[in-house]
Amino acid sequence: MILELPLVESLTVEFKSDRKRLPDRDLVESVICLANAEGGQLWLGVEDDGTPTGLHAERLELTGLAGLIAARTSPSLAVNFKAVIVDEVRVACIFVPKAHGEVATTSGTYLRRRIKADGQPECVAMLPHDRASRISSFGLMDASAQIVAGASLSDLDPLERERLRQSVQQYGGDRVLLELDDEALDGALGLTSRLSDGSRAPTLAGLLLIGRETALNELVPTHEFAFQVLAREAVTFNEFRRFPLLKALDWLETNFRPYNPEREIQVDLFRVPVPKVDFGAFREAVANALVHRDYHRLGAVHVRMDDDGLTISNPGGLVDGVTLANLLTTEPRPRNRALADAMKRIGLVERSGRGVDKIYRGLLRFGRSEPDYRRTDSTNVVLRLDTRDGDEAFLKRVIEEEGRRGGELPIDSLIALAALRGMKRMTTEELALHIQREAAQAKRTLEALVEAGLAQAHGTARGRTYTLAAGLYRAEGDKAAYTRQMGFSGLQQEQMVLSYVQQHGSVRRAEVAELCRLTSLQAKNLLKRLRESGQLLQRGERRAAYYVPNDEATSL
């Protein structure tokens, strides 16, 4: 493995000078600082500005370095390292794994690495709430199942418990809950837990769902949410609240409705509403933000509507194992499991744990773009929903297809159609990135759309590409777009290549691919046809191959 010295420090890269022999304590603290963040590389013998100055004479052989770090960390941290020559000096790159939990020095020091407001990294102390937050992000502790210190049963609101029962009926939750008395209901949903003396006390989930507002303000200071509306940069609505979650969802939906107009379209004999934001997707996204936020961190859940879309954000990044690259396919990993389970049984969130699919469906079915999570980082999950006008023609075609199937289009198919609308033409490998599955599944999805008449395939084998079907373009009144996507006929492509060769004397496969907008394999097949027909002659082999005019064929 060839290692290159990074240009600057980052969240996962640390430089440490060793000219005066870095003290062992400072070295170990730098290692745990990285381990308690995302892991990374510690470059020993490099100045803060990235200048390599080399290892101290006593460390040139790196003897016992891994053992030193293992012996002075708790739990013991195993690192790898490699000596590297940079600008004729010897430095060491120590590979630090991400700790799945928390790691300290044996003297009891807890540190973590973070990015400051100016973009520079720093190591800071891990405070108790930081440590609790990290543990919960790995699923090692469920804060929502813990009894809240100082809370009593009198902090639970009977009116909110009645709201909970009504929500079970309204949203089709677990109807067994309706048959339980108050104490049994609280126990079944994990809203209370038993103390050592046999009495019961509220858990965090209990206070969040049915707690009195005064108790929430006093005992759960991290709970807060905001609804904001900005129109042309002017603030038209800006309210912060600390309601229990069921009341919070009702309040947010009530205040959101005036800003979510809908129109109706005619599809056969039915009138179909087209809202600015699908209410099912809105409820799922807001509930996810409230349920999965990090309750160890200060900060509000923000629901913000502006001219460009709807943004929903919550404190606490994605939990360990969940990334933007597997958001659609990973198994559910709730940060607050007891709270999430209670919300599922009530019926307020998707009971299968695939709420992200519901959010995607709520946008893609109306011809809008995919939910955008790109602004998510290690401290916040940020979701942006497209609020542009829905595509009526596209929605009609989807409804017709769902009527033919007798059920909803699979979410992978909706994502594929949205990707084809945006990219115009794509391969199975490109779609695999969008649906976060293997290429074989992407191919099955695309071929199913071809069979349904929603997509069209071009080419064969590895060179096969896909576009939207002509019917979808015609439905949208954009016949010219379909013609553009079909590209040139084979004869036109051949004439373009022959003309290029006459003008420039030769042509290579890459030039043909760029000229005719083909894949490398399609360009290879086109050149093969021209060679076999005698119109071009091949010179060179493999990557060095190029093609020149066949003067005899040209003269004929």
Coordinates of C-alpha atoms in Angstrom, one line a residue:
M1 CA 0.0 0.0 0.0
I2 CA 1.4 3.4 -1.1
L3 CA 0.7 6.1 1.5
E4 CA 0.7 9.8 0.7
L5 CA 0.9 12.5 3.4
P6 CA -2.4 14.4 3.4
L7 CA -2.1 18.2 2.8
V8 CA -4.0 19.4 5.8
E9 CA -5.4 18.1 9.1
S10 CA -9.1 17.0 9.1
L11 CA -11.6 15.2 11.3
T12 CA -9.7 11.9 10.5
V13 CA -6.1 13.2 10.0
E14 CA -3.9 14.5 12.8
F15 CA -0.3 15.8 12.6
K16 CA 2.1 15.5 15.6
S17 CA 5.7 16.8 15.7
D18 CA 8.3 14.4 17.1
R19 CA 11.4 16.6 16.9
K20 CA 11.5 16.9 20.7
R21 CA 10.1 13.4 21.2
L22 CA 6.4 13.7 21.7
P23 CA 5.5 12.6 25.3
D24 CA 3.9 9.2 25.4
R25 CA 0.9 10.7 27.3
D26 CA 0.3 13.2 24.4
L27 CA 0.6 10.5 21.8
V28 CA -1.9 8.3 23.6
E29 CA -4.4 11.1 24.0
S30 CA -4.1 12.0 20.3
V31 CA -4.9 8.4 19.5
I32 CA -8.0 8.2 21.7
C33 CA -9.2 11.6 20.4
L34 CA -9.4 10.1 16.9
A35 CA -10.8 6.8 18.1
N36 CA -13.7 8.5 19.9
A37 CA -14.7 10.3 16.7
E38 CA -14.4 8.5 13.3
G39 CA -11.0 7.0 13.6
G40 CA -8.3 8.0 11.1
Q41 CA -4.6 8.5 10.7
L42 CA -2.1 10.0 13.2
W43 CA 1.0 11.2 11.3
L44 CA 3.9 11.2 13.8
G45 CA 6.9 13.4 12.8
V46 CA 4.8 16.0 10.9
E47 CA 4.3 19.6 12.0
D48 CA 0.9 21.2 12.3
D49 CA 1.3 22.9 8.9
G50 CA 1.9 19.6 7.2
T51 CA 5.7 19.8 7.0
P52 CA 7.4 16.5 7.6
T53 CA 10.3 16.9 10.0
G54 CA 10.9 13.2 10.9
L55 CA 10.8 11.0 13.9
H56 CA 12.9 11.5 17.0
A57 CA 16.0 9.3 17.1
E58 CA 14.6 7.2 19.9
R59 CA 11.5 6.4 17.8
L60 CA 13.1 5.6 14.4
E61 CA 12.4 1.9 14.7
L62 CA 8.9 2.4 16.2
T63 CA 9.6 -0.5 18.6
G64 CA 6.8 -1.2 21.0
L65 CA 4.6 1.6 19.7
A66 CA 1.4 -0.6 19.3
G67 CA 2.1 -2.2 22.8
L68 CA 2.4 1.2 24.4
I69 CA -0.9 2.4 23.0
A70 CA -2.7 -0.8 24.0
A71 CA -1.3 -0.7 27.5
R72 CA -2.3 2.9 28.1
T73 CA -5.9 2.8 26.8
S74 CA -9.0 1.4 28.3
P75 CA -10.4 -0.7 26.8
S76 CA -7.2 -1.6 25.1
L77 CA -7.0 -0.1 21.6
A78 CA -5.3 -2.0 18.8
V79 CA -3.6 0.2 16.2
N80 CA -1.5 -0.5 13.1
F81 CA 1.3 1.7 11.9
K82 CA 3.6 2.1 8.9
A83 CA 6.9 3.9 8.5
V84 CA 6.9 6.3 5.5
I85 CA 9.7 8.3 3.9
V86 CA 8.4 11.7 3.0
D87 CA 10.8 14.4 1.6
E88 CA 13.7 12.2 2.6
V89 CA 12.7 12.0 6.3
R90 CA 11.2 9.1 8.2
V91 CA 7.7 9.6 9.6
A92 CA 5.1 7.2 11.0
C93 CA 1.4 6.8 10.0
I94 CA -0.6 5.3 12.9
F95 CA -3.9 3.8 11.7
V96 CA -6.5 4.4 14.5
P97 CA -9.8 2.4 14.3
K98 CA -13.1 4.0 15.3
A99 CA -14.0 2.9 18.8
H100 CA -17.4 1.1 19.0
G101 CA -18.2 2.7 22.4
E102 CA -15.9 5.0 24.3
V103 CA -12.2 4.7 25.0
A104 CA -10.1 6.5 27.6
T105 CA -6.5 6.7 28.7
T106 CA -5.7 4.5 31.7
S107 CA -5.5 7.7 33.7
G108 CA -9.1 8.4 33.0
T109 CA -8.9 11.0 30.3
Y110 CA -11.8 11.0 27.7
L111 CA -11.2 13.1 24.5
R112 CA -13.0 13.4 21.2
R113 CA -12.1 15.1 17.9
R114 CA -14.4 17.7 16.4
I115 CA -14.4 20.4 13.8
K116 CA -14.5 24.0 15.0
A117 CA -16.6 26.7 13.4
D118 CA -13.6 27.8 11.3
G119 CA -13.3 24.4 9.8
Q120 CA -10.2 23.4 11.8
P121 CA -10.1 20.2 13.9
E122 CA -9.5 20.1 17.6
C123 CA -9.4 17.6 20.5
V124 CA -11.8 18.4 23.4
A125 CA -12.9 16.7 26.6
M126 CA -15.7 14.2 26.4
L127 CA -18.3 15.5 28.9
P128 CA -20.8 13.1 30.5
H129 CA -23.5 14.0 28.0
D130 CA -21.1 13.5 25.1
R131 CA -20.2 10.0 26.4
A132 CA -23.9 9.1 26.9
S133 CA -24.7 10.4 23.4
R134 CA -21.9 8.3 21.9
I135 CA -23.0 5.1 23.7
S136 CA -26.6 5.6 22.5
S137 CA -25.5 6.2 18.9
F138 CA -23.9 2.7 18.9
G139 CA -27.1 1.2 20.3
L140 CA -25.4 0.3 23.6
M141 CA -27.8 2.3 25.7
D142 CA -31.5 3.3 25.1
A143 CA -31.9 6.7 26.8
S144 CA -35.6 6.7 26.2
A145 CA -36.1 3.5 28.3
Q146 CA -34.3 5.0 31.3
I147 CA -36.2 6.4 34.3
V148 CA -35.8 10.2 34.4
A149 CA -34.2 11.4 37.7
G150 CA -36.7 13.4 39.8
A151 CA -39.8 12.3 37.8
S152 CA -42.9 10.9 39.4
L153 CA -46.2 9.5 38.1
S154 CA -47.8 12.9 38.8
D155 CA -45.7 14.3 36.0
L156 CA -47.8 12.2 33.5
D157 CA -50.8 14.1 32.0
P158 CA -54.1 12.2 31.9
L159 CA -55.2 14.3 29.0
E160 CA -52.2 13.3 27.0
R161 CA -52.8 9.6 27.8
E162 CA -56.3 10.1 26.4
R163 CA -54.8 11.7 23.3
L164 CA -52.6 8.6 23.0
R165 CA -55.7 6.3 23.0
Q166 CA -57.4 8.5 20.4
S167 CA -54.3 8.3 18.2
V168 CA -54.3 4.5 18.3
Q169 CA -57.8 4.6 16.9
Q170 CA -57.1 7.4 14.4
Y171 CA -53.9 6.0 12.9
G172 CA -54.7 2.3 13.1
G173 CA -52.3 1.4 15.9
D174 CA -52.3 -1.7 18.1
R175 CA -55.9 -2.0 19.3
V176 CA -54.9 -4.2 22.2
L177 CA -53.7 -1.1 23.8
L178 CA -57.2 0.3 24.0
E179 CA -58.3 -2.6 26.3
L180 CA -55.6 -1.8 29.0
D181 CA -56.1 0.4 32.1
D182 CA -53.7 3.3 32.6
E183 CA -51.0 1.4 34.6
A184 CA -51.0 -1.5 32.2
L185 CA -50.9 0.9 29.2
D186 CA -48.0 2.8 30.5
G187 CA -46.1 -0.5 31.2
A188 CA -46.9 -2.0 27.8
L189 CA -45.5 1.0 26.0
G190 CA -42.5 1.4 28.2
L191 CA -43.8 4.8 29.5
T192 CA -43.0 3.8 33.1
S193 CA -40.5 1.4 34.6
R194 CA -40.3 -0.3 38.0
L195 CA -38.0 0.9 40.7
S196 CA -36.1 -1.3 43.1
D197 CA -38.8 -0.8 45.8
G198 CA -41.5 -2.1 43.4
S199 CA -43.0 1.3 42.6
R200 CA -43.1 2.8 39.1
A201 CA -41.6 6.0 37.7
P202 CA -41.8 7.7 34.2
T203 CA -39.1 6.9 31.6
L204 CA -37.9 9.5 29.1
A205 CA -40.3 7.9 26.6
G206 CA -43.1 8.4 29.0
L207 CA -42.4 12.0 29.7
L208 CA -41.9 12.7 26.0
L209 CA -45.2 11.1 25.0
I210 CA -47.6 11.9 27.8
G211 CA -45.7 14.2 30.2
R212 CA -46.9 17.5 31.5
E213 CA -45.4 20.5 29.8
T214 CA -44.1 21.8 33.1
A215 CA -42.3 18.5 33.8
L216 CA -40.8 18.5 30.3
N217 CA -39.5 22.0 30.7
E218 CA -37.9 21.1 34.0
L219 CA -36.7 17.5 33.5
V220 CA -36.1 17.2 29.8
P221 CA -34.5 20.6 28.8
T222 CA -33.1 19.2 25.5
H223 CA -36.6 18.7 24.1
E224 CA -37.7 21.5 21.9
F225 CA -39.1 21.9 18.4
A226 CA -39.8 24.8 16.0
F227 CA -42.0 25.5 13.0
Q228 CA -40.8 28.3 10.8
V229 CA -42.1 29.8 7.5
L230 CA -39.9 32.0 5.4
A231 CA -41.3 33.7 2.3
R232 CA -38.9 35.7 0.2
E233 CA -36.5 35.8 3.1
A234 CA -39.2 37.4 5.4
V235 CA -40.2 35.4 8.5
T236 CA -44.0 34.9 8.4
F237 CA -44.2 32.2 11.2
N238 CA -41.6 31.4 13.9
E239 CA -42.7 29.5 17.0
F240 CA -40.8 27.3 19.4
R241 CA -42.6 24.8 21.6
R242 CA -41.9 22.0 24.2
F243 CA -45.2 20.1 23.9
P244 CA -45.3 16.3 24.5
L245 CA -44.8 14.5 21.2
L246 CA -48.4 13.5 20.3
K247 CA -49.5 17.1 20.9
A248 CA -46.4 18.3 19.1
L249 CA -47.4 16.4 15.9
D250 CA -51.0 17.6 16.1
W251 CA -49.7 21.2 16.5
L252 CA -47.2 21.0 13.7
E253 CA -49.8 19.5 11.3
T254 CA -52.4 22.1 12.2
N255 CA -50.0 24.9 11.6
F256 CA -48.6 23.4 8.4
R257 CA -51.9 22.9 6.6
P258 CA -52.4 26.5 5.6
Y259 CA -49.0 26.4 3.9
N260 CA -49.7 23.1 2.1
P261 CA -52.3 23.9 -0.6
E262 CA -53.4 21.1 -2.9
R263 CA -55.2 20.9 -6.2
E264 CA -57.1 18.1 -7.8
I265 CA -56.6 16.3 -11.1
Q266 CA -58.9 14.0 -13.0
V267 CA -57.7 10.4 -13.5
D268 CA -60.4 8.4 -15.3
L269 CA -63.5 8.7 -13.0
F270 CA -61.5 9.8 -10.0
R271 CA -60.3 13.1 -8.7
V272 CA -56.8 12.8 -7.2
P273 CA -55.4 15.5 -4.8
V274 CA -52.0 16.8 -5.5
P275 CA -50.6 18.5 -2.3
K276 CA -47.5 20.7 -2.1
V277 CA -46.1 18.1 0.4
D278 CA -47.6 14.7 0.8
F279 CA -49.0 14.6 4.3
G280 CA -48.0 11.0 4.9
A281 CA -44.4 11.9 4.0
F282 CA -44.6 15.0 6.2
R283 CA -45.8 13.2 9.2
E284 CA -43.3 10.4 8.9
A285 CA -40.4 12.8 8.4
V286 CA -41.4 15.0 11.4
A287 CA -42.1 12.0 13.6
N288 CA -38.7 10.5 12.7
A289 CA -36.9 13.7 13.6
L290 CA -38.7 13.9 17.0
V291 CA -38.2 10.2 17.8
H292 CA -34.6 9.7 16.6
R293 CA -33.1 12.9 17.7
D294 CA -30.3 12.8 20.3
Y295 CA -31.9 13.8 23.6
H296 CA -28.5 14.2 25.2
R297 CA -27.8 17.3 23.0
L298 CA -29.3 20.7 23.3
G299 CA -31.0 22.0 20.2
A300 CA -34.4 22.0 18.6
V301 CA -36.0 19.9 15.9
H302 CA -36.6 22.4 13.1
V303 CA -39.4 22.2 10.6
R304 CA -38.7 25.1 8.1
M305 CA -40.7 26.0 5.0
D306 CA -39.2 28.4 2.5
D307 CA -39.6 29.3 -1.2
D308 CA -37.4 26.4 -2.3
G309 CA -38.7 23.5 -0.2
L310 CA -39.4 22.0 3.3
T311 CA -36.4 21.3 5.6
I312 CA -36.6 19.1 8.6
S313 CA -33.6 18.8 10.9
N314 CA -32.8 17.3 14.3
P315 CA -29.8 17.2 16.6
G316 CA -27.7 14.0 16.5
G317 CA -26.2 12.5 13.4
L318 CA -27.0 9.1 11.9
V319 CA -26.5 6.2 14.3
D320 CA -23.6 3.9 13.8
G321 CA -24.0 1.6 10.8
V322 CA -26.4 4.0 9.0
T323 CA -24.9 6.1 6.2
L324 CA -26.3 8.1 3.3
A325 CA -25.2 5.2 1.1
N326 CA -27.3 2.6 2.8
L327 CA -30.2 4.7 4.1
L328 CA -32.7 2.8 1.9
T329 CA -31.6 -0.7 2.6
T330 CA -30.1 -0.9 6.1
E331 CA -32.0 -2.6 8.9
P332 CA -33.7 -0.1 11.3
R333 CA -31.4 1.1 14.1
P334 CA -33.3 3.5 16.3
R335 CA -31.3 5.6 18.7
N336 CA -34.3 5.7 21.1
R337 CA -35.7 2.2 20.7
A338 CA -38.3 2.3 23.5
L339 CA -39.7 5.6 22.1
A340 CA -39.7 4.3 18.5
D341 CA -41.4 1.1 19.5
A342 CA -44.1 3.0 21.3
M343 CA -44.7 5.3 18.3
K344 CA -45.0 2.3 16.0
R345 CA -47.6 0.6 18.3
I346 CA -49.6 3.8 18.5
G347 CA -49.5 3.9 14.6
L348 CA -47.8 7.2 14.1
V349 CA -44.8 5.9 12.3
E350 CA -44.3 3.1 9.8
R351 CA -44.6 -0.2 11.7
S352 CA -42.2 -2.0 9.4
G353 CA -39.4 0.4 10.3
R354 CA -39.1 1.5 6.7
G355 CA -40.4 5.1 7.2
V356 CA -37.7 6.3 4.7
D357 CA -39.5 4.4 1.9
K358 CA -42.7 6.3 2.8
I359 CA -41.0 9.6 2.6
Y360 CA -39.5 8.7 -0.8
R361 CA -42.9 7.5 -2.1
G362 CA -44.6 10.7 -0.9
L363 CA -42.3 12.7 -3.2
L364 CA -41.5 10.5 -6.2
R365 CA -45.1 9.4 -6.9
F366 CA -45.9 13.1 -7.8
G367 CA -42.9 13.4 -10.1
R368 CA -40.8 15.4 -7.6
S369 CA -37.1 14.8 -6.9
E370 CA -35.8 12.4 -4.3
P371 CA -35.6 13.4 -0.6
D372 CA -32.3 15.2 -0.1
Y373 CA -30.2 14.2 2.9
R374 CA -26.9 15.6 1.6
R375 CA -26.5 18.3 4.4
T376 CA -26.5 15.6 7.1
D377 CA -23.3 15.5 9.2
S378 CA -22.1 13.9 12.4
T379 CA -24.1 16.3 14.6
N380 CA -27.4 16.8 12.6
V381 CA -29.7 14.9 10.3
V382 CA -31.0 17.3 7.7
L383 CA -33.8 16.3 5.3
R384 CA -35.0 18.6 2.4
L385 CA -38.2 17.8 0.6
D386 CA -39.0 19.2 -2.9
T387 CA -42.2 21.3 -2.9
R388 CA -42.3 22.3 -6.6
D389 CA -45.5 21.6 -8.5
G390 CA -46.1 18.0 -9.0
D391 CA -46.0 16.5 -12.5
E392 CA -49.6 15.7 -13.3
A393 CA -48.9 13.7 -16.5
F394 CA -46.4 11.6 -14.6
L395 CA -48.8 11.0 -11.7
K396 CA -51.5 9.9 -14.1
R397 CA -49.3 7.4 -15.7
V398 CA -48.2 6.0 -12.3
I399 CA -51.8 5.8 -11.1
E400 CA -52.8 3.9 -14.3
E401 CA -49.9 1.5 -13.8
E402 CA -50.8 0.9 -10.2
G403 CA -54.4 0.3 -11.2
R404 CA -53.2 -2.3 -13.7
R405 CA -51.0 -4.0 -11.1
G406 CA -53.7 -3.7 -8.4
G407 CA -51.1 -2.2 -6.0
E408 CA -48.4 0.4 -5.5
L409 CA -45.3 0.6 -7.7
P410 CA -42.3 -0.8 -5.8
I411 CA -40.2 2.0 -4.3
D412 CA -37.2 0.9 -6.4
S413 CA -39.3 1.5 -9.6
L414 CA -40.3 5.0 -8.5
I415 CA -36.7 5.8 -7.7
A416 CA -35.7 4.4 -11.2
L417 CA -38.3 6.5 -12.9
A418 CA -37.2 9.7 -11.1
A419 CA -33.6 9.0 -11.9
L420 CA -34.4 8.5 -15.6
R421 CA -36.3 11.8 -15.6
G422 CA -33.3 13.5 -14.2
M423 CA -30.4 11.7 -16.0
K424 CA -32.4 11.1 -19.2
R425 CA -30.3 7.9 -19.9
M426 CA -28.7 5.5 -17.5
T427 CA -27.2 2.1 -17.0
T428 CA -27.9 -0.6 -14.4
E429 CA -24.7 0.4 -12.5
E430 CA -25.9 4.0 -12.3
L431 CA -29.3 3.0 -11.0
A432 CA -27.7 0.6 -8.4
L433 CA -26.2 3.7 -6.7
H434 CA -29.6 5.3 -6.5
I435 CA -31.5 2.4 -5.1
Q436 CA -28.5 1.3 -2.9
R437 CA -28.6 -2.2 -4.1
E438 CA -26.5 -4.5 -6.3
A439 CA -26.5 -4.1 -10.1
A440 CA -28.5 -7.3 -10.6
Q441 CA -31.4 -5.9 -8.6
A442 CA -31.2 -2.6 -10.6
K443 CA -31.3 -4.6 -13.8
R444 CA -34.4 -6.5 -12.7
T445 CA -36.1 -3.2 -11.7
L446 CA -35.3 -1.6 -15.1
E447 CA -36.4 -4.6 -17.1
A448 CA -39.7 -4.7 -15.2
L449 CA -40.3 -1.1 -16.2
V450 CA -39.5 -2.0 -19.8
E451 CA -42.1 -4.8 -19.7
A452 CA -44.6 -2.3 -18.1
G453 CA -44.1 0.1 -20.9
L454 CA -42.6 2.8 -18.6
A455 CA -39.0 2.5 -19.8
Q456 CA -37.2 1.6 -23.0
A457 CA -34.0 -0.4 -23.4
H458 CA -31.2 0.3 -25.9
G459 CA -28.4 -1.9 -26.8
T460 CA -27.5 -5.3 -25.4
A461 CA -25.3 -6.9 -22.8
R462 CA -22.9 -4.6 -21.0
G463 CA -23.7 -1.7 -23.3
R464 CA -27.4 -1.7 -22.5
T465 CA -28.9 1.6 -21.4
Y466 CA -32.4 2.8 -20.5
T467 CA -34.5 5.8 -21.1
L468 CA -38.1 6.7 -20.2
A469 CA -40.6 5.2 -22.7
A470 CA -42.0 7.3 -25.5
G471 CA -45.4 7.3 -23.9
L472 CA -44.2 9.2 -20.8
Y473 CA -42.6 11.9 -23.0
R474 CA -45.8 12.1 -25.1
A475 CA -47.9 12.4 -21.9
E476 CA -45.7 15.3 -20.8
G477 CA -46.0 16.9 -24.2
D478 CA -42.3 16.7 -24.9
K479 CA -41.9 14.5 -27.9
A480 CA -38.7 16.3 -28.9
A481 CA -37.0 15.2 -25.7
Y482 CA -37.8 11.5 -26.5
T483 CA -36.2 11.9 -30.0
R484 CA -33.1 13.5 -28.5
Q485 CA -32.7 10.6 -26.0
M486 CA -33.0 8.0 -28.7
G487 CA -29.9 9.5 -30.3
F488 CA -28.9 8.9 -33.8
S489 CA -29.6 5.8 -35.9
G490 CA -26.8 3.4 -36.5
L491 CA -26.4 4.7 -40.1
Q492 CA -26.1 8.2 -38.9
Q493 CA -23.5 7.2 -36.4
E494 CA -21.5 5.4 -39.1
Q495 CA -21.6 8.5 -41.3
M496 CA -20.5 10.8 -38.4
V497 CA -17.4 8.5 -37.7
L498 CA -16.5 8.3 -41.4
S499 CA -16.7 12.1 -41.8
Y500 CA -14.6 12.5 -38.7
V501 CA -11.9 10.2 -40.1
Q502 CA -11.8 12.0 -43.4
Q503 CA -11.3 15.3 -41.6
H504 CA -8.8 14.2 -39.0
G505 CA -7.1 11.2 -40.6
S506 CA -7.8 8.7 -37.8
V507 CA -10.1 8.0 -34.9
R508 CA -9.9 6.1 -31.6
R509 CA -12.6 4.4 -29.6
A510 CA -12.8 7.1 -27.0
E511 CA -13.3 9.7 -29.6
V512 CA -16.1 7.7 -31.2
A513 CA -17.8 7.3 -27.8
E514 CA -17.7 11.1 -27.2
L515 CA -18.7 11.9 -30.8
C516 CA -21.8 9.7 -30.9
R517 CA -22.5 9.7 -27.1
L518 CA -22.0 6.0 -26.8
T519 CA -20.6 3.7 -24.1
S520 CA -17.1 2.3 -24.7
L521 CA -18.6 -1.1 -25.7
Q522 CA -21.1 0.5 -28.1
A523 CA -18.2 2.5 -29.7
K524 CA -16.2 -0.7 -30.0
N525 CA -19.1 -2.5 -31.8
L526 CA -19.6 0.5 -34.2
L527 CA -15.9 0.5 -35.1
K528 CA -16.0 -3.3 -35.6
R529 CA -18.9 -2.9 -38.1
L530 CA -17.0 -0.3 -40.1
R531 CA -13.9 -2.4 -40.1
E532 CA -15.7 -5.6 -41.2
S533 CA -17.5 -3.6 -43.9
G534 CA -14.1 -2.5 -45.2
Q535 CA -14.7 1.2 -44.7
L536 CA -12.0 1.5 -42.0
L537 CA -8.7 -0.1 -41.4
Q538 CA -7.4 -0.9 -37.9
R539 CA -3.8 0.1 -36.9
G540 CA -2.3 -1.0 -33.6
E541 CA -3.8 -3.4 -31.0
R542 CA -5.9 -3.1 -27.9
R543 CA -5.5 0.3 -26.1
A544 CA -3.1 1.5 -28.8
A545 CA -5.6 0.7 -31.6
Y546 CA -6.8 3.5 -33.9
Y547 CA -8.7 3.5 -37.3
V548 CA -7.9 5.1 -40.6
P549 CA -9.8 5.4 -43.9
N550 CA -9.7 2.5 -46.3
D551 CA -8.8 4.4 -49.4
E552 CA -9.8 1.6 -51.7
A553 CA -13.3 1.5 -50.2
T554 CA -13.5 5.2 -50.3
S555 CA -12.6 5.4 -54.0
L556 CA -15.3 2.8 -54.9

